[in-house]
Structures are given as C-alpha cells and as structure tokens.
Coordinates of C-alpha atoms in Angstrom, one line a residue:
Chain A
M11 CA 134.9 138.7 84.3
A12 CA 134.0 137.1 80.9
P13 CA 136.4 137.9 78.1
P14 CA 135.0 140.2 75.3
L15 CA 133.1 138.3 72.6
Y16 CA 135.7 139.0 69.9
Q17 CA 138.3 137.2 72.0
T18 CA 136.1 134.1 71.8
V19 CA 136.3 134.4 68.0
I20 CA 140.1 134.9 68.2
N21 CA 140.4 131.9 70.5
S22 CA 138.4 129.8 68.2
I23 CA 140.5 130.7 65.2
I24 CA 143.8 130.2 67.1
A25 CA 142.6 126.8 68.3
Q26 CA 141.9 125.8 64.7
I27 CA 145.4 126.9 63.7
A28 CA 146.9 125.1 66.7
A29 CA 144.9 121.9 65.8
G30 CA 146.1 122.1 62.2
D31 CA 142.6 122.5 61.0
L32 CA 143.7 125.9 59.5
L33 CA 147.1 125.6 57.9
P34 CA 149.5 128.5 57.1
G35 CA 148.4 129.9 53.8
G36 CA 144.9 128.4 54.3
M37 CA 141.8 130.5 53.8
L38 CA 139.5 131.5 56.6
P39 CA 135.7 131.6 56.3
S40 CA 134.2 134.9 55.3
E41 CA 133.1 137.4 58.0
T42 CA 129.5 136.4 57.5
Q43 CA 130.2 132.7 57.7
L44 CA 132.5 133.1 60.7
A45 CA 129.8 135.2 62.6
H46 CA 127.2 132.5 61.8
D47 CA 129.5 129.5 62.8
I48 CA 130.5 131.0 66.1
G49 CA 127.2 132.7 66.8
V50 CA 128.4 136.3 67.1
S51 CA 127.5 139.5 65.2
Q52 CA 129.3 140.3 62.0
G53 CA 130.8 143.4 63.7
T54 CA 132.4 141.1 66.3
A55 CA 133.7 138.8 63.7
R56 CA 135.2 141.8 61.8
K57 CA 136.9 143.1 65.0
A58 CA 138.4 139.7 65.7
L59 CA 139.8 139.5 62.1
M60 CA 141.1 143.0 62.3
M61 CA 143.0 142.2 65.5
L62 CA 144.3 139.0 64.1
E63 CA 145.5 140.9 61.1
Q64 CA 147.1 143.6 63.3
H65 CA 149.1 140.9 65.1
G66 CA 150.2 139.4 61.8
I67 CA 148.3 136.1 62.3
V68 CA 146.1 136.5 59.3
R69 CA 146.5 138.5 56.1
R70 CA 143.5 140.0 54.3
E71 CA 143.8 140.2 50.5
Q72 CA 141.4 142.6 48.8
G73 CA 138.8 140.7 46.8
R74 CA 140.3 137.3 47.6
G75 CA 139.8 136.6 51.3
T76 CA 141.6 136.2 54.6
F77 CA 144.6 133.8 54.9
V78 CA 146.6 132.4 57.8
T79 CA 150.1 133.7 57.9
A80 CA 152.8 131.6 59.5
R81 CA 155.1 132.5 62.3
T82 CA 158.2 130.9 60.9
P83 CA 161.2 130.0 63.0
E84 CA 163.0 132.8 61.2
S85 CA 160.6 135.5 62.0
S86 CA 160.3 134.4 65.6
L87 CA 164.0 134.4 65.9
F88 CA 164.3 137.8 64.3
N89 CA 161.8 139.4 66.6
F90 CA 162.7 137.8 70.0
F91 CA 166.4 137.0 69.8
R92 CA 168.3 140.2 69.7
L93 CA 172.0 139.1 69.9
R94 CA 173.8 140.2 66.7
P95 CA 177.3 140.5 65.4
P96 CA 178.5 144.0 64.6
D97 CA 177.2 143.8 61.0
G98 CA 173.7 143.2 62.4
R99 CA 173.0 139.9 60.6
V100 CA 170.7 137.4 62.2
I101 CA 172.5 134.4 63.6
K102 CA 170.9 131.1 64.7
P103 CA 171.8 129.9 68.2
K104 CA 172.2 126.1 68.6
V105 CA 171.0 124.3 71.7
L106 CA 174.0 122.4 73.4
E107 CA 172.3 121.3 76.6
E108 CA 168.8 121.1 77.8
R109 CA 167.3 120.2 81.1
I110 CA 163.5 120.2 81.7
A111 CA 162.0 119.9 85.2
R112 CA 158.6 120.1 86.7
R113 CA 158.5 121.9 90.0
A114 CA 156.3 124.1 92.3
A115 CA 155.8 127.6 91.2
T116 CA 157.5 130.4 93.2
P117 CA 155.2 133.1 94.6
I118 CA 156.3 135.6 91.8
E119 CA 155.7 133.0 89.1
R120 CA 152.2 132.1 90.5
E121 CA 151.4 135.8 90.7
T122 CA 152.6 136.8 87.2
L123 CA 152.0 133.8 85.0
H124 CA 148.5 133.4 83.5
G125 CA 146.2 131.1 85.4
T126 CA 148.1 131.5 88.7
P127 CA 149.7 128.0 88.3
T128 CA 150.8 126.0 91.3
E129 CA 153.2 123.9 89.2
V130 CA 155.5 125.1 86.4
I131 CA 157.9 123.6 83.9
E132 CA 161.4 124.9 83.9
I133 CA 163.4 124.6 80.7
R134 CA 167.1 125.4 81.1
R135 CA 169.3 125.6 78.0
V136 CA 172.8 126.5 77.1
R137 CA 173.2 127.7 73.5
S138 CA 176.1 128.4 71.2
L139 CA 176.5 131.3 68.8
L140 CA 179.1 131.3 66.1
D141 CA 180.4 128.0 67.5
R142 CA 181.0 129.3 71.0
R143 CA 178.9 129.0 74.2
G144 CA 177.1 132.3 74.6
V145 CA 173.7 132.0 76.1
M146 CA 172.2 130.4 79.2
E147 CA 168.5 130.7 79.4
T148 CA 165.7 129.5 81.8
S149 CA 162.1 129.5 80.6
V150 CA 159.3 129.0 83.1
I151 CA 155.8 128.1 81.8
S152 CA 152.6 126.8 83.4
V153 CA 152.0 123.1 83.6
D154 CA 148.3 123.7 82.8
L155 CA 149.0 125.5 79.5
F156 CA 151.8 123.3 78.3
S157 CA 150.7 119.9 79.3
G158 CA 153.3 117.2 78.5
I159 CA 155.9 119.5 77.0
E160 CA 158.6 117.7 79.0
R161 CA 158.0 114.6 77.0
R162 CA 158.9 116.4 73.8
S163 CA 162.5 116.9 74.8
P164 CA 164.8 117.8 73.0
L165 CA 162.7 120.8 72.1
P166 CA 163.2 122.8 69.0
S167 CA 165.5 125.8 69.1
A168 CA 162.7 128.3 68.6
L169 CA 160.4 127.6 71.6
Y170 CA 157.7 130.0 70.4
V171 CA 157.1 128.1 67.2
L172 CA 156.5 125.0 69.3
Y173 CA 154.2 127.0 71.6
Q174 CA 152.1 127.9 68.5
Q175 CA 152.2 124.7 66.7
A176 CA 151.6 122.3 69.6
Y177 CA 149.6 124.5 72.0
G178 CA 148.0 127.2 70.0
I179 CA 149.7 129.9 72.0
I180 CA 151.0 132.7 69.9
V181 CA 153.7 134.9 71.6
L182 CA 153.4 138.5 70.3
H183 CA 155.1 140.7 72.9
A184 CA 157.9 140.5 75.3
D185 CA 159.0 143.0 77.9
E186 CA 162.7 142.7 78.7
A187 CA 164.6 144.2 81.6
I188 CA 168.3 144.3 80.9
R189 CA 171.2 144.6 83.4
A190 CA 174.9 144.2 83.4
S191 CA 176.4 141.6 85.8
V192 CA 179.4 139.3 86.1
A193 CA 179.4 135.6 85.9
S194 CA 179.2 133.6 89.1
I195 CA 181.3 130.4 89.3
D196 CA 178.4 128.2 88.2
E197 CA 177.5 130.5 85.3
A198 CA 181.1 130.7 84.3
T199 CA 181.4 126.9 84.2
S200 CA 178.3 126.6 82.0
L201 CA 179.5 129.2 79.6
N202 CA 183.1 128.1 79.7
V203 CA 184.5 131.5 80.7
K204 CA 186.2 132.9 83.8
A205 CA 184.2 133.8 86.8
G206 CA 183.7 137.6 86.8
T207 CA 183.3 137.8 83.0
P208 CA 180.8 140.6 82.2
L209 CA 177.3 139.2 81.2
L210 CA 174.0 140.7 80.1
R211 CA 171.2 139.5 82.4
V212 CA 167.8 139.7 80.8
E213 CA 164.5 139.1 82.5
R214 CA 161.6 138.6 80.0
L215 CA 157.9 138.4 80.4
A216 CA 156.3 137.1 77.2
R217 CA 152.7 137.7 76.4
D218 CA 150.4 136.1 73.9
V219 CA 147.8 137.4 71.5
L220 CA 145.2 137.4 74.3
D221 CA 147.7 139.5 76.4
R222 CA 148.2 136.7 78.9
T223 CA 151.7 136.4 80.4
I224 CA 152.6 132.8 79.4
E225 CA 156.4 132.6 80.0
R226 CA 159.0 134.1 82.3
R227 CA 162.5 133.8 80.9
H228 CA 165.8 134.6 82.4
S229 CA 168.8 134.8 80.0
L230 CA 172.5 135.4 80.4
Y231 CA 174.3 136.6 77.3
L232 CA 178.1 136.8 76.7
T233 CA 178.6 140.0 74.8
E234 CA 182.3 139.9 73.9
D235 CA 181.7 139.5 70.2
L236 CA 177.9 140.1 70.0
S237 CA 175.6 142.9 71.1
Y238 CA 171.9 142.9 72.1
M239 CA 170.5 145.1 69.4
V240 CA 167.3 147.1 69.6
R241 CA 165.6 149.8 67.6
L242 CA 163.9 152.7 69.5
D243 CA 161.2 154.7 67.8
Chain B
M17 CA 171.3 162.4 43.9
A18 CA 168.5 164.9 44.5
P19 CA 166.2 163.9 47.3
P20 CA 162.6 163.0 46.4
L21 CA 160.2 165.9 46.0
Y22 CA 158.1 164.9 49.1
Q23 CA 161.3 165.3 51.2
T24 CA 161.4 168.9 50.0
V25 CA 157.9 169.4 51.4
I26 CA 158.8 167.6 54.6
N27 CA 162.0 169.8 55.0
S28 CA 160.0 172.9 54.4
I29 CA 157.4 172.0 57.1
I30 CA 160.1 170.9 59.6
A31 CA 162.0 174.2 59.0
Q32 CA 158.8 176.1 59.7
I33 CA 158.3 174.1 62.9
A34 CA 161.9 174.7 63.9
A35 CA 161.7 178.4 63.2
G36 CA 158.6 178.7 65.3
D37 CA 156.5 179.7 62.4
L38 CA 154.4 176.6 63.0
L39 CA 153.8 176.0 66.7
P40 CA 152.7 172.8 68.4
G41 CA 148.9 172.6 68.0
G42 CA 149.0 175.0 65.1
M43 CA 147.2 174.2 61.8
L44 CA 149.0 173.4 58.6
P45 CA 147.8 174.7 55.2
S46 CA 145.5 172.4 53.3
E47 CA 147.0 169.8 50.9
T48 CA 146.0 172.0 47.9
Q49 CA 147.5 175.2 49.5
L50 CA 150.7 173.4 50.5
A51 CA 151.1 172.0 47.0
H52 CA 150.6 175.5 45.5
D53 CA 152.9 177.3 48.0
I54 CA 155.8 174.9 47.5
G55 CA 155.2 174.2 43.9
V56 CA 154.6 170.5 43.9
S57 CA 151.7 168.3 42.9
Q58 CA 148.9 167.6 45.3
G59 CA 149.9 163.9 45.4
T60 CA 153.4 164.9 46.5
A61 CA 152.0 167.2 49.3
R62 CA 149.7 164.3 50.4
K63 CA 152.6 161.9 50.6
A64 CA 154.6 164.3 52.7
L65 CA 151.8 164.8 55.1
M66 CA 151.2 161.1 55.3
M67 CA 154.8 160.6 56.2
L68 CA 154.8 163.4 58.8
E69 CA 151.7 161.8 60.3
Q70 CA 153.3 158.3 60.4
H71 CA 156.2 159.8 62.3
G72 CA 153.9 161.5 64.7
I73 CA 155.0 165.1 63.7
V74 CA 151.5 166.1 62.5
R75 CA 148.0 164.8 63.4
R76 CA 145.2 164.8 60.8
E77 CA 141.7 165.3 62.2
Q78 CA 138.8 164.3 59.9
G79 CA 137.0 167.4 58.6
R80 CA 139.1 169.8 60.7
G81 CA 142.6 169.8 59.2
T82 CA 146.2 168.9 60.0
F83 CA 147.9 170.0 63.2
V84 CA 151.5 170.0 64.5
T85 CA 152.0 167.6 67.3
A86 CA 154.7 168.4 69.9
R87 CA 157.6 166.2 70.8
T88 CA 157.6 167.1 74.4
P89 CA 160.6 166.5 76.7
E90 CA 158.4 163.8 78.3
S91 CA 157.7 161.9 75.1
S92 CA 161.3 162.2 74.0
L93 CA 162.5 160.9 77.4
F94 CA 160.0 158.1 77.3
N95 CA 161.0 156.9 73.9
F96 CA 164.8 157.2 74.0
F97 CA 165.8 156.8 77.7
R98 CA 165.1 153.3 78.7
L99 CA 166.4 153.0 82.3
R100 CA 163.6 152.3 84.7
P101 CA 163.1 151.1 88.2
P102 CA 161.5 147.7 88.7
D103 CA 158.0 149.2 88.7
G104 CA 158.6 150.6 85.2
R105 CA 157.9 154.2 85.9
V106 CA 159.6 156.9 83.9
I107 CA 162.3 158.7 85.9
K108 CA 164.0 162.0 84.9
P109 CA 167.8 162.0 84.8
K110 CA 169.5 165.2 86.0
V111 CA 172.6 166.5 84.4
L112 CA 175.4 166.8 87.0
E113 CA 178.4 167.6 84.8
E114 CA 178.7 168.7 81.2
R115 CA 181.8 169.3 79.0
I116 CA 181.5 170.3 75.4
A117 CA 184.4 170.2 73.0
R118 CA 184.9 170.7 69.3
R119 CA 187.4 168.3 67.7
A120 CA 188.3 166.5 64.5
A121 CA 186.0 163.7 63.5
T122 CA 187.4 160.1 63.7
P123 CA 187.2 158.0 60.5
I124 CA 184.1 156.1 61.8
E125 CA 182.4 159.3 62.8
R126 CA 183.1 160.9 59.3
E127 CA 181.9 157.7 57.7
T128 CA 178.6 157.3 59.6
L129 CA 177.4 160.8 60.4
H130 CA 175.3 162.6 57.8
G131 CA 177.4 165.0 55.6
T132 CA 180.7 163.3 56.3
P133 CA 181.8 166.0 58.7
T134 CA 185.5 166.7 59.3
E135 CA 184.7 168.4 62.6
V136 CA 182.4 167.3 65.3
I137 CA 181.1 168.5 68.7
E138 CA 181.4 166.1 71.6
I139 CA 179.0 166.5 74.5
R140 CA 180.0 164.5 77.6
R141 CA 177.6 164.4 80.5
V142 CA 177.3 162.6 83.8
R143 CA 173.7 162.2 85.0
S144 CA 172.1 161.2 88.2
L145 CA 169.0 159.0 88.6
L146 CA 167.1 158.8 91.9
D147 CA 169.8 161.0 93.4
R148 CA 172.7 158.8 92.5
R149 CA 175.3 159.0 89.7
G150 CA 174.1 156.5 87.2
V151 CA 174.8 157.5 83.6
M152 CA 177.9 158.7 81.6
E153 CA 177.1 159.6 78.1
T154 CA 179.0 161.1 75.1
S155 CA 177.1 162.5 72.2
V156 CA 178.9 163.3 69.0
I157 CA 177.2 165.5 66.3
S158 CA 178.3 167.3 63.2
V159 CA 179.6 170.9 63.5
D160 CA 177.8 171.7 60.2
L161 CA 174.3 170.6 61.4
F162 CA 174.6 172.0 65.0
S163 CA 176.4 175.3 64.5
G164 CA 177.1 177.1 67.7
I165 CA 175.5 174.5 70.0
E166 CA 178.6 174.8 72.3
R167 CA 177.6 178.4 73.2
R168 CA 174.3 177.1 74.5
S169 CA 175.9 175.3 77.4
P170 CA 174.5 174.2 79.9
L171 CA 172.3 172.3 77.5
P172 CA 168.8 171.0 78.5
S173 CA 168.5 167.5 79.8
A174 CA 166.6 166.3 76.8
L175 CA 169.0 167.0 73.9
Y176 CA 166.5 165.9 71.2
V177 CA 164.1 168.6 72.2
L178 CA 166.9 171.1 71.7
Y179 CA 167.8 169.5 68.3
Q180 CA 164.2 170.0 67.2
Q181 CA 163.6 173.4 68.6
A182 CA 166.9 175.1 67.8
Y183 CA 168.0 173.2 64.6
G184 CA 164.8 171.7 63.1
I185 CA 166.3 168.2 63.4
I186 CA 163.7 165.7 64.6
V187 CA 165.2 162.4 65.9
L188 CA 162.8 159.6 65.2
H189 CA 164.8 156.4 65.4
A190 CA 167.7 155.1 67.3
D191 CA 169.6 151.8 66.9
E192 CA 171.3 150.7 70.0
A193 CA 173.9 147.9 70.5
I194 CA 174.1 146.9 74.2
R195 CA 176.9 145.0 75.9
A196 CA 177.9 144.2 79.4
S197 CA 181.2 145.5 80.7
V198 CA 182.9 146.5 83.9
A199 CA 184.0 150.0 84.9
S200 CA 187.5 151.2 84.1
I201 CA 189.2 153.3 86.8
D202 CA 188.2 156.5 85.0
E203 CA 184.6 155.4 84.6
A204 CA 184.4 154.3 88.2
T205 CA 185.7 157.7 89.4
S206 CA 183.1 159.5 87.2
L207 CA 180.3 157.3 88.5
N208 CA 181.5 157.1 92.1
V209 CA 181.7 153.3 92.1
K210 CA 184.4 150.7 92.5
A211 CA 186.5 149.8 89.4
G212 CA 185.1 146.5 88.1
T213 CA 181.5 147.4 88.8
P214 CA 179.3 145.9 86.1
L215 CA 178.0 148.5 83.6
L216 CA 175.8 148.5 80.5
R217 CA 177.7 149.9 77.5
V218 CA 175.3 151.2 74.8
E219 CA 176.3 152.5 71.4
R220 CA 173.6 154.5 69.7
L221 CA 173.1 155.7 66.1
A222 CA 170.2 158.3 66.1
R223 CA 168.4 159.0 62.8
D224 CA 166.1 161.9 62.0
V225 CA 162.9 162.1 60.0
L226 CA 164.9 162.2 56.7
D227 CA 166.7 159.0 57.8
R228 CA 170.0 160.8 58.3
T229 CA 172.3 159.6 61.0
I230 CA 172.7 162.8 63.0
E231 CA 174.2 161.6 66.3
R232 CA 176.5 158.9 67.6
R233 CA 176.1 158.4 71.3
H234 CA 178.0 156.2 73.8
S235 CA 176.4 155.6 77.2
L236 CA 177.4 153.8 80.3
Y237 CA 174.6 152.8 82.7
L238 CA 174.9 151.6 86.2
T239 CA 172.2 148.9 86.5
E240 CA 172.3 148.0 90.2
D241 CA 168.8 149.5 90.9
L242 CA 167.6 150.2 87.4
S243 CA 167.2 148.2 84.2
Y244 CA 167.2 149.0 80.5
M245 CA 163.7 148.2 79.6
V246 CA 162.5 147.3 76.1
R247 CA 159.4 145.9 74.5
L248 CA 159.8 143.4 71.7
D249 CA 156.9 142.8 69.2

C-alpha cells in the first residue's frame, strides 16, 4: 500500500532536516512553493505542515513563515527518560559502558521493527545517575535504517538526537510496559548491587513521526533513590 | 488570594453537574446567558468554557451549542488504571476487600492535600485482576471535601466517578512515582504471594480541574502477568 501523499511531503522535509539542508531555526518554503516543488496540491502541503507542527517539528509564526524547531538533547531527555529524584528535577544519565553488536534479528524483532529486518544492531549501555550505576539498557534497531551506526561508537548519551541528526528519524512516541523484578547475578554485577535487589524492568517500543516502530529497548532501573515519574491525564 | 473569576464560572458549572442539574449530554446555557446568570463578562464565560472543553468536561458543537460530556467509569479506568495484560486490553479490577477509616492527617498529608486538612479518610482496598489478587491500594482524602464518604461503603470500583457524581470533584491529572520493591510479610499475606515477591510501588498525587491535590494514593501492583503501561510523547 502506497503511503498517503502528505507523508511523502513529511518525508521530504524530514530528509532535508536530516541532511542538514534545513537547519533548526531555518525557514521552510511557503505552502505554495512546497506544493510546487514536490508536485502535490496545496491542501496536501498544508496537511503535511500541520502534522509536522502538531509533532513539534516545525513552528508556524503568523505572518512570518514556518520554521524548523530543534529536538534538543534536553527535550529528548525530558520526554523519554523518566527517572527522577523525589524533587522531580531532570537529571542527566552518563554512559559508563557501551557495547555495540550486529546480529540476526529474533522473530519478535523481525515482526515488530519497521521493515521486518533480518539483521539488527544491539546497543547495550550501563549508565550512572547521581554518580551511581543505575540503568542498564539494550536498544535494538534495524541495520537497514541505521546503517553504519556501530562505527560511530561511543554514541552520544541521547540516542534519539543522533537518530534525528544522522538518520533523519524522529522519535515521537514510546509505549512502555513496566514491571517489578529482582536483579539476576549478571544484572547485579553490572549495576554493582546484590543479586535480588528490586529493579524496574521496562520494555519500550519507540515510534517515529511516520508511526513506524524503529527501536525496541529493554531497560533496568535501580529505584532506591529515584522513581520513574509519569503524568496521567 | 481570591481565585480568578473564570474559576467561579467553572465551579458553578461543575457544581451543577455534580448536583445532577446538568446531566451528561445536557446542553449548557449560551456564553451570553452564562455571563448574565453568574454576573461575569462574556470573555470570562468564554474562558471558562474553553477550559472546561480542554479538560474534556464539555464539548462544543459548531452551530448547536455546548454539551456536558460524561466521565464514564470506562474512561476513568482507561486513563488512571494502567495495568494491562501483554495484549494491552483494558481489564476491570474487582474490589475484594475494603476498609475505610477516619484518622488524623500526617504532616505530609496536611501539607500536600488541598485545604490543609487535620483529618483524613483512608480507603484501603485489595483488588483482583483476571481472578487473582493483584492490587493493594490506599487512598487518602480530606474529610472536609468528602464528607460522609465512609457511610457509602462499599464504594464503587472507580472512585473518581464517585468523587464526580457525589462531590462534584473532577480528577483530571495524576502524577505517579513508580518504584520496584519486594513484598513485606503483611503485603504478601494480603496479596496471597510469598514474601519477597517483586511488586511495583506507586505513589500518586491526583489533582482536580481546579488544580487542587485532592487525593494521595499508594498502590502495590503484582506484575507477574500484567504490566503498568504508559505512552510517552
């Protein structure tokens, strides 16, 4: 099934952002110009711009034009990293260890990741929070979408900023399933705690602006001093 | 400090909904009529209606008028109860045990609950999910806001529907802090598991349409078969 036409426009704009042809703060062509350049109707161009605005990728200013907004490391961290101290302030996790491997996709990875990849890249990291080991996370992404990412190691702390800047993939949503568990011996060693220490176990599916599942992530959080904080509406 | 005028309008409308004078699906007076009835400017009435609409309490239909939307037990459950089986479907927890007690507020309760209450009502419940004990929760609310609630026992499964229908208090937001822990001997007995079983421990502050903290809730969830599911944007 062909994607709707406005997605073609969205893809084109995101590709330009990813390639650095459109910089954060930079102005986009007008609706009319955009429609002409890409060969779609003005209504289709308008719909694409509205969706990009809804997702916070562009900002329209009355009488001035449409501008690229940036997904900064800070906003990415704020949205997708929910561990906070009791006062709720945002803290930045540091990467202590990183291992990147290319391997065959498991059946569930092939089934859920966009493009049904046969090969994936697995990024395992141990992070510290407030100067203490607190997070073990494993991100799994498709080799096809993230070609050559293993050669960029060490990766930046905020992976989603890299996904956007280097691959034009903008993560907008994540569904997380959270469970309580206790540390296995291996996990306890990595996190420098006793086996049997309570841990939050979080399974994430991250989706991009085109609603494609582009990452599976498994995280273990030590929640002695920090909590996973969420607002329900 | 006096509340802003539009909050007076919001309060008045919510009180009418709570009293049953405005039923779900019922039409509200026009902006002009509302402004006249309550004695505020039309701009103030408009602001109040806009806020009620933003919060999903009323729905405005072009050319027809403004109507009360219902917070059904289902929508309340969907928003504020996040435990789901792997397929993500909404399941309804049943109440197995309920104990309601009136007691002095602790310092933190007095400090955080609206109206700095000296006395509170504590509602402790054990719930089952998929025919198995899975949740222990303790809700603490102010005696002043929820006068006589203890005489309504057994309370309905969805407390927030009762808060709205009997007290005119509409819960719209909840901040939750989630940690992993293991069951104490008492908790294990209540949930019919072994001491040391991993449990999610969730502290909630629930706020109403006027942004008042009206409930503190502490929940323990067994997450062997179910996960706490959340969407991040």
